[in-house]
Amino acid sequence: MKDPFQIAVLISGSGSNMLQLIENAWHYTVKLVISNNPEAGGLVLAQQAGIETKALSRADYPSLAEFKSAIFESTLEAGADLVCLAGFMMLVPEQYTKIFTGQMINIHPSLLPKFPGLDTHKRVIEGGEREHGCTVHFVDAGVDTGPIIAQAKLKVRPDSQADDLSREVLALEHKLYPWVVNSIARGWIRPTNGQVQIEPQAKLDAAAKGFIIPR
Ligand code: GRF
């Protein structure tokens, strides 16, 4: 492990999770922010924070496959210890999920394995769920299926609307994601043979902060 631990963040949009990762970088540094959308608002936020950014545009590549390769080759070139997907709206090609096994994580706005994919808040309400939340997981070849690291939960009120849940879950994401990345950077959380190994300090700290480590 290099010192300091370095992360690369991949974004597509507003970058509010990315900003939290930048502002709460206690045990790591943010080496690079990459976007598949040159218009992503998060790029400006990263630049304002003095972080190097790289934006790639679909229009510059003859095929989607080549565009994706360019994004993940740029990510590899960054040489970061960990890649954090933060509102990154592109499926990672299987070959890159293999290359980044144990070194790529994602935050998803549901209590996985419930509600993988899009429109989670609306589906939670339609499904009559009593609780909802967010999950940070290692990325594998499936959609939102990789080993779960930690979750944060909230209660769904009878009158909750999708917009309320979106706002409330995003606020939880902003706390959970930096905690997980700091915990990985300090060696509290490690991937081992497709499982997640959690040190006792991490379990205690997670419990104190109200985070859930499903085991
Ligand atoms: C978050 O809800 C994240 O979980 C999901 O997309 C949203 C991105 O928000 N994948 P932001 O770009 O971090 O503001």
mmCIF file of C-alpha atoms and ligand atoms in Angstrom:
data_model
loop_
_atom_site.group_PDB
_atom_site.id
_atom_site.type_symbol
_atom_site.label_atom_id
_atom_site.label_comp_id
_atom_site.label_asym_id
_atom_site.label_seq_id
_atom_site.Cartn_x
_atom_site.Cartn_y
_atom_site.Cartn_z
ATOM 1 C CA MET A 1 0.000 0.000 0.000
ATOM 2 C CA LYS A 2 1.321 3.425 -0.977
ATOM 3 C CA ASP A 3 1.432 6.200 1.558
ATOM 4 C CA PRO A 4 -0.850 8.097 1.507
ATOM 5 C CA PHE A 5 -3.676 5.864 0.305
ATOM 6 C CA GLN A 6 -5.021 7.323 -2.930
ATOM 7 C CA ILE A 7 -8.466 7.143 -4.440
ATOM 8 C CA ALA A 8 -9.938 7.947 -7.855
ATOM 9 C CA VAL A 9 -13.608 8.967 -8.005
ATOM 10 C CA LEU A 10 -15.826 8.333 -11.037
ATOM 11 C CA ILE A 11 -18.875 10.568 -11.458
ATOM 12 C CA SER A 12 -21.563 11.370 -14.016
ATOM 13 C CA GLY A 13 -23.570 14.142 -12.396
ATOM 14 C CA SER A 14 -23.851 16.538 -9.490
ATOM 15 C CA GLY A 15 -21.065 14.928 -7.496
ATOM 16 C CA SER A 16 -22.441 15.513 -4.020
ATOM 17 C CA ASN A 17 -21.039 12.191 -2.781
ATOM 18 C CA MET A 18 -17.725 12.976 -4.473
ATOM 19 C CA LEU A 19 -17.612 16.308 -2.608
ATOM 20 C CA GLN A 20 -18.128 14.518 0.702
ATOM 21 C CA LEU A 21 -15.281 12.152 -0.187
ATOM 22 C CA ILE A 22 -13.074 15.183 -0.890
ATOM 23 C CA GLU A 23 -14.070 17.066 2.256
ATOM 24 C CA ASN A 24 -13.700 14.061 4.576
ATOM 25 C CA ALA A 25 -10.424 12.671 3.263
ATOM 26 C CA TRP A 26 -8.783 12.016 6.644
ATOM 27 C CA HIS A 27 -6.921 8.803 5.805
ATOM 28 C CA TYR A 28 -6.572 9.127 2.041
ATOM 29 C CA THR A 29 -6.097 11.649 -0.744
ATOM 30 C CA VAL A 30 -8.279 12.114 -3.818
ATOM 31 C CA LYS A 31 -5.895 11.733 -6.742
ATOM 32 C CA LEU A 32 -8.266 12.181 -9.665
ATOM 33 C CA VAL A 33 -11.943 12.656 -10.518
ATOM 34 C CA ILE A 34 -13.034 11.150 -13.841
ATOM 35 C CA SER A 35 -16.354 11.729 -15.566
ATOM 36 C CA ASN A 36 -18.064 10.131 -18.545
ATOM 37 C CA ASN A 37 -20.022 13.382 -18.868
ATOM 38 C CA PRO A 38 -18.087 16.591 -19.603
ATOM 39 C CA GLU A 39 -21.124 18.572 -18.345
ATOM 40 C CA ALA A 40 -21.149 16.905 -14.919
ATOM 41 C CA GLY A 41 -21.558 19.574 -12.236
ATOM 42 C CA GLY A 42 -19.249 17.597 -9.962
ATOM 43 C CA LEU A 43 -16.275 18.390 -12.221
ATOM 44 C CA VAL A 44 -16.489 22.069 -11.288
ATOM 45 C CA LEU A 45 -16.768 21.210 -7.585
ATOM 46 C CA ALA A 46 -13.682 18.995 -7.811
ATOM 47 C CA GLN A 47 -11.698 21.682 -9.637
ATOM 48 C CA GLN A 48 -12.729 24.271 -7.046
ATOM 49 C CA ALA A 49 -11.394 21.897 -4.405
ATOM 50 C CA GLY A 50 -8.067 21.716 -6.268
ATOM 51 C CA ILE A 51 -8.526 18.124 -7.438
ATOM 52 C CA GLU A 52 -7.327 17.036 -10.877
ATOM 53 C CA THR A 53 -10.195 16.096 -13.192
ATOM 54 C CA LYS A 54 -10.520 14.245 -16.459
ATOM 55 C CA ALA A 55 -13.699 14.260 -18.575
ATOM 56 C CA LEU A 56 -14.242 11.992 -21.538
ATOM 57 C CA SER A 57 -16.950 12.493 -24.124
ATOM 58 C CA ARG A 58 -18.862 9.760 -25.926
ATOM 59 C CA ALA A 59 -18.695 11.916 -29.089
ATOM 60 C CA ASP A 60 -14.926 11.392 -29.280
ATOM 61 C CA TYR A 61 -15.171 7.598 -29.619
ATOM 62 C CA PRO A 62 -16.527 5.531 -32.523
ATOM 63 C CA SER A 63 -18.272 3.025 -30.261
ATOM 64 C CA LEU A 64 -19.595 2.762 -26.720
ATOM 65 C CA ALA A 65 -17.174 -0.089 -26.063
ATOM 66 C CA GLU A 66 -14.190 2.102 -26.997
ATOM 67 C CA PHE A 67 -15.536 4.960 -24.890
ATOM 68 C CA LYS A 68 -15.840 2.646 -21.883
ATOM 69 C CA SER A 69 -12.354 1.257 -22.449
ATOM 70 C CA ALA A 70 -10.931 4.784 -22.542
ATOM 71 C CA ILE A 71 -12.609 5.617 -19.233
ATOM 72 C CA PHE A 72 -11.372 2.538 -17.438
ATOM 73 C CA GLU A 73 -7.889 2.692 -18.968
ATOM 74 C CA SER A 74 -7.669 6.280 -17.653
ATOM 75 C CA THR A 75 -8.790 4.978 -14.285
ATOM 76 C CA LEU A 76 -6.110 2.285 -14.359
ATOM 77 C CA GLU A 77 -3.454 4.840 -15.362
ATOM 78 C CA ALA A 78 -4.337 6.915 -12.294
ATOM 79 C CA GLY A 79 -2.865 4.042 -10.263
ATOM 80 C CA ALA A 80 -5.093 4.736 -7.266
ATOM 81 C CA ASP A 81 -5.432 2.241 -4.429
ATOM 82 C CA LEU A 82 -9.221 2.396 -4.605
ATOM 83 C CA VAL A 83 -11.760 3.478 -7.235
ATOM 84 C CA CYS A 84 -14.995 4.962 -5.872
ATOM 85 C CA LEU A 85 -18.050 5.100 -8.119
ATOM 86 C CA ALA A 86 -20.158 8.046 -6.957
ATOM 87 C CA GLY A 87 -23.269 8.591 -9.049
ATOM 88 C CA PHE A 88 -21.413 7.023 -11.983
ATOM 89 C CA MET A 89 -24.168 6.052 -14.421
ATOM 90 C CA MET A 90 -22.368 3.524 -16.563
ATOM 91 C CA LEU A 91 -22.087 -0.239 -16.202
ATOM 92 C CA VAL A 92 -18.499 -1.324 -15.679
ATOM 93 C CA PRO A 93 -17.426 -3.815 -18.375
ATOM 94 C CA GLU A 94 -16.847 -7.268 -16.926
ATOM 95 C CA GLN A 95 -13.153 -7.304 -17.831
ATOM 96 C CA TYR A 96 -12.613 -4.172 -15.727
ATOM 97 C CA THR A 97 -14.643 -5.498 -12.797
ATOM 98 C CA LYS A 98 -12.108 -8.350 -12.784
ATOM 99 C CA ILE A 99 -9.094 -6.039 -13.017
ATOM 100 C CA PHE A 100 -10.455 -3.911 -10.149
ATOM 101 C CA THR A 101 -11.674 -6.764 -7.933
ATOM 102 C CA GLY A 102 -11.483 -5.592 -4.333
ATOM 103 C CA GLN A 103 -10.365 -2.146 -5.460
ATOM 104 C CA MET A 104 -13.595 -0.662 -6.771
ATOM 105 C CA ILE A 105 -16.603 0.282 -4.642
ATOM 106 C CA ASN A 106 -19.991 1.820 -5.342
ATOM 107 C CA ILE A 107 -22.683 3.572 -3.343
ATOM 108 C CA HIS A 108 -26.246 2.619 -4.147
ATOM 109 C CA PRO A 109 -29.452 4.232 -2.856
ATOM 110 C CA SER A 110 -31.205 1.154 -1.469
ATOM 111 C CA LEU A 111 -30.717 -1.555 1.105
ATOM 112 C CA LEU A 112 -29.176 -4.098 -1.247
ATOM 113 C CA PRO A 113 -29.899 -6.823 -2.219
ATOM 114 C CA LYS A 114 -33.295 -5.094 -2.349
ATOM 115 C CA PHE A 115 -33.848 -2.692 -5.254
ATOM 116 C CA PRO A 116 -30.750 -2.884 -7.435
ATOM 117 C CA GLY A 117 -30.856 -0.624 -10.502
ATOM 118 C CA LEU A 118 -32.634 2.678 -11.034
ATOM 119 C CA ASP A 119 -35.621 4.513 -9.471
ATOM 120 C CA THR A 120 -35.106 2.940 -6.085
ATOM 121 C CA HIS A 121 -37.075 5.515 -4.060
ATOM 122 C CA LYS A 122 -40.196 5.192 -6.198
ATOM 123 C CA ARG A 123 -39.987 1.397 -6.102
ATOM 124 C CA VAL A 124 -39.564 1.426 -2.311
ATOM 125 C CA ILE A 125 -42.785 3.404 -1.946
ATOM 126 C CA GLU A 126 -44.668 1.279 -4.464
ATOM 127 C CA GLY A 127 -43.464 -1.842 -2.661
ATOM 128 C CA GLY A 128 -44.796 -0.591 0.685
ATOM 129 C CA GLU A 129 -41.382 -0.921 2.322
ATOM 130 C CA ARG A 130 -41.097 0.189 5.954
ATOM 131 C CA GLU A 131 -37.381 0.907 5.781
ATOM 132 C CA HIS A 132 -34.950 2.146 3.162
ATOM 133 C CA GLY A 133 -31.386 3.391 2.989
ATOM 134 C CA CYS A 134 -28.105 3.083 1.147
ATOM 135 C CA THR A 135 -25.385 0.511 0.638
ATOM 136 C CA VAL A 136 -21.678 0.654 -0.120
ATOM 137 C CA HIS A 137 -20.450 -2.501 -1.840
ATOM 138 C CA PHE A 138 -17.507 -3.837 -3.774
ATOM 139 C CA VAL A 139 -18.166 -3.894 -7.506
ATOM 140 C CA ASP A 140 -18.434 -7.214 -9.299
ATOM 141 C CA ALA A 141 -19.698 -8.184 -12.765
ATOM 142 C CA GLY A 142 -23.383 -7.884 -11.788
ATOM 143 C CA VAL A 143 -25.536 -4.788 -11.387
ATOM 144 C CA ASP A 144 -25.304 -3.710 -7.717
ATOM 145 C CA THR A 145 -24.539 -7.268 -6.670
ATOM 146 C CA GLY A 146 -21.012 -7.187 -5.205
ATOM 147 C CA PRO A 147 -20.101 -7.985 -1.588
ATOM 148 C CA ILE A 148 -21.836 -5.561 0.773
ATOM 149 C CA ILE A 149 -19.570 -3.518 3.040
ATOM 150 C CA ALA A 150 -21.948 -1.335 5.057
ATOM 151 C CA GLN A 151 -25.413 0.198 5.028
ATOM 152 C CA ALA A 152 -27.296 3.080 6.614
ATOM 153 C CA LYS A 153 -31.054 2.845 7.192
ATOM 154 C CA LEU A 154 -34.035 5.084 7.732
ATOM 155 C CA LYS A 155 -37.721 4.510 8.377
ATOM 156 C CA VAL A 156 -40.177 5.107 5.551
ATOM 157 C CA ARG A 157 -43.049 7.200 6.927
ATOM 158 C CA PRO A 158 -46.596 6.455 5.712
ATOM 159 C CA ASP A 159 -46.662 9.853 3.983
ATOM 160 C CA SER A 160 -43.126 9.673 2.488
ATOM 161 C CA GLN A 161 -42.838 10.615 -1.172
ATOM 162 C CA ALA A 162 -40.033 9.540 -3.507
ATOM 163 C CA ASP A 163 -38.527 13.055 -3.358
ATOM 164 C CA ASP A 164 -38.414 12.945 0.456
ATOM 165 C CA LEU A 165 -36.694 9.574 0.383
ATOM 166 C CA SER A 166 -34.232 10.742 -2.245
ATOM 167 C CA ARG A 167 -33.196 13.703 -0.065
ATOM 168 C CA GLU A 168 -33.079 11.703 3.157
ATOM 169 C CA VAL A 169 -31.153 8.778 1.664
ATOM 170 C CA LEU A 170 -28.659 11.122 -0.012
ATOM 171 C CA ALA A 171 -27.947 12.684 3.405
ATOM 172 C CA LEU A 172 -27.179 9.179 4.727
ATOM 173 C CA GLU A 173 -24.970 8.451 1.700
ATOM 174 C CA HIS A 174 -22.934 11.563 2.493
ATOM 175 C CA LYS A 175 -22.087 10.130 5.928
ATOM 176 C CA LEU A 176 -21.693 6.472 5.013
ATOM 177 C CA TYR A 177 -19.463 6.764 1.944
ATOM 178 C CA PRO A 178 -16.610 8.762 3.519
ATOM 179 C CA TRP A 179 -16.712 6.481 6.563
ATOM 180 C CA VAL A 180 -16.299 3.381 4.393
ATOM 181 C CA VAL A 181 -13.496 4.905 2.304
ATOM 182 C CA ASN A 182 -11.619 6.105 5.397
ATOM 183 C CA SER A 183 -12.081 2.656 6.948
ATOM 184 C CA ILE A 184 -10.664 0.914 3.872
ATOM 185 C CA ALA A 185 -7.768 3.391 3.712
ATOM 186 C CA ARG A 186 -6.817 2.733 7.335
ATOM 187 C CA GLY A 187 -7.032 -1.055 6.871
ATOM 188 C CA TRP A 188 -10.187 -1.543 8.939
ATOM 189 C CA ILE A 189 -12.052 -3.073 6.006
ATOM 190 C CA ARG A 190 -10.475 -5.462 3.508
ATOM 191 C CA PRO A 191 -11.740 -7.649 0.691
ATOM 192 C CA THR A 192 -10.692 -11.270 1.120
ATOM 193 C CA ASN A 193 -11.680 -14.020 -1.319
ATOM 194 C CA GLY A 194 -14.947 -12.421 -2.311
ATOM 195 C CA GLN A 195 -15.839 -11.695 1.334
ATOM 196 C CA VAL A 196 -15.457 -8.481 3.293
ATOM 197 C CA GLN A 197 -13.199 -8.654 6.317
ATOM 198 C CA ILE A 198 -14.034 -6.110 8.999
ATOM 199 C CA GLU A 199 -11.745 -5.348 11.943
ATOM 200 C CA PRO A 200 -13.364 -5.129 15.398
ATOM 201 C CA GLN A 201 -12.641 -1.370 15.618
ATOM 202 C CA ALA A 202 -14.624 -0.827 12.425
ATOM 203 C CA LYS A 203 -17.584 -2.758 13.815
ATOM 204 C CA LEU A 204 -17.562 -0.712 17.001
ATOM 205 C CA ASP A 205 -17.179 2.564 15.145
ATOM 206 C CA ALA A 206 -19.927 1.624 12.661
ATOM 207 C CA ALA A 207 -22.298 0.750 15.516
ATOM 208 C CA ALA A 208 -21.511 4.058 17.263
ATOM 209 C CA LYS A 209 -22.402 5.932 14.078
ATOM 210 C CA GLY A 210 -25.567 3.918 13.441
ATOM 211 C CA PHE A 211 -24.194 2.119 10.366
ATOM 212 C CA ILE A 212 -25.001 -1.508 9.717
ATOM 213 C CA ILE A 213 -22.453 -4.119 8.718
ATOM 214 C CA PRO A 214 -24.558 -7.043 7.495
ATOM 215 C CA ARG A 215 -23.020 -10.427 8.365
HETATM 216 C C1 GRF B 1 -26.698 8.921 -5.402
HETATM 217 O O1 GRF B 1 -27.959 8.640 -4.877
HETATM 218 C C2 GRF B 1 -25.960 7.640 -5.658
HETATM 219 O O2 GRF B 1 -26.191 6.670 -4.706
HETATM 220 C C3 GRF B 1 -26.560 7.228 -6.959
HETATM 221 O O3 GRF B 1 -26.694 8.417 -7.696
HETATM 222 C C4 GRF B 1 -26.806 9.525 -6.806
HETATM 223 C C5 GRF B 1 -25.668 10.430 -7.151
HETATM 224 O O4 GRF B 1 -25.633 11.575 -6.412
HETATM 225 N N1 GRF B 1 -25.783 6.200 -7.579
HETATM 226 P P1 GRF B 1 -24.346 12.533 -6.473
HETATM 227 O O5 GRF B 1 -23.916 12.656 -7.928
HETATM 228 O O6 GRF B 1 -23.306 11.952 -5.609
HETATM 229 O O7 GRF B 1 -24.872 13.857 -5.982
#
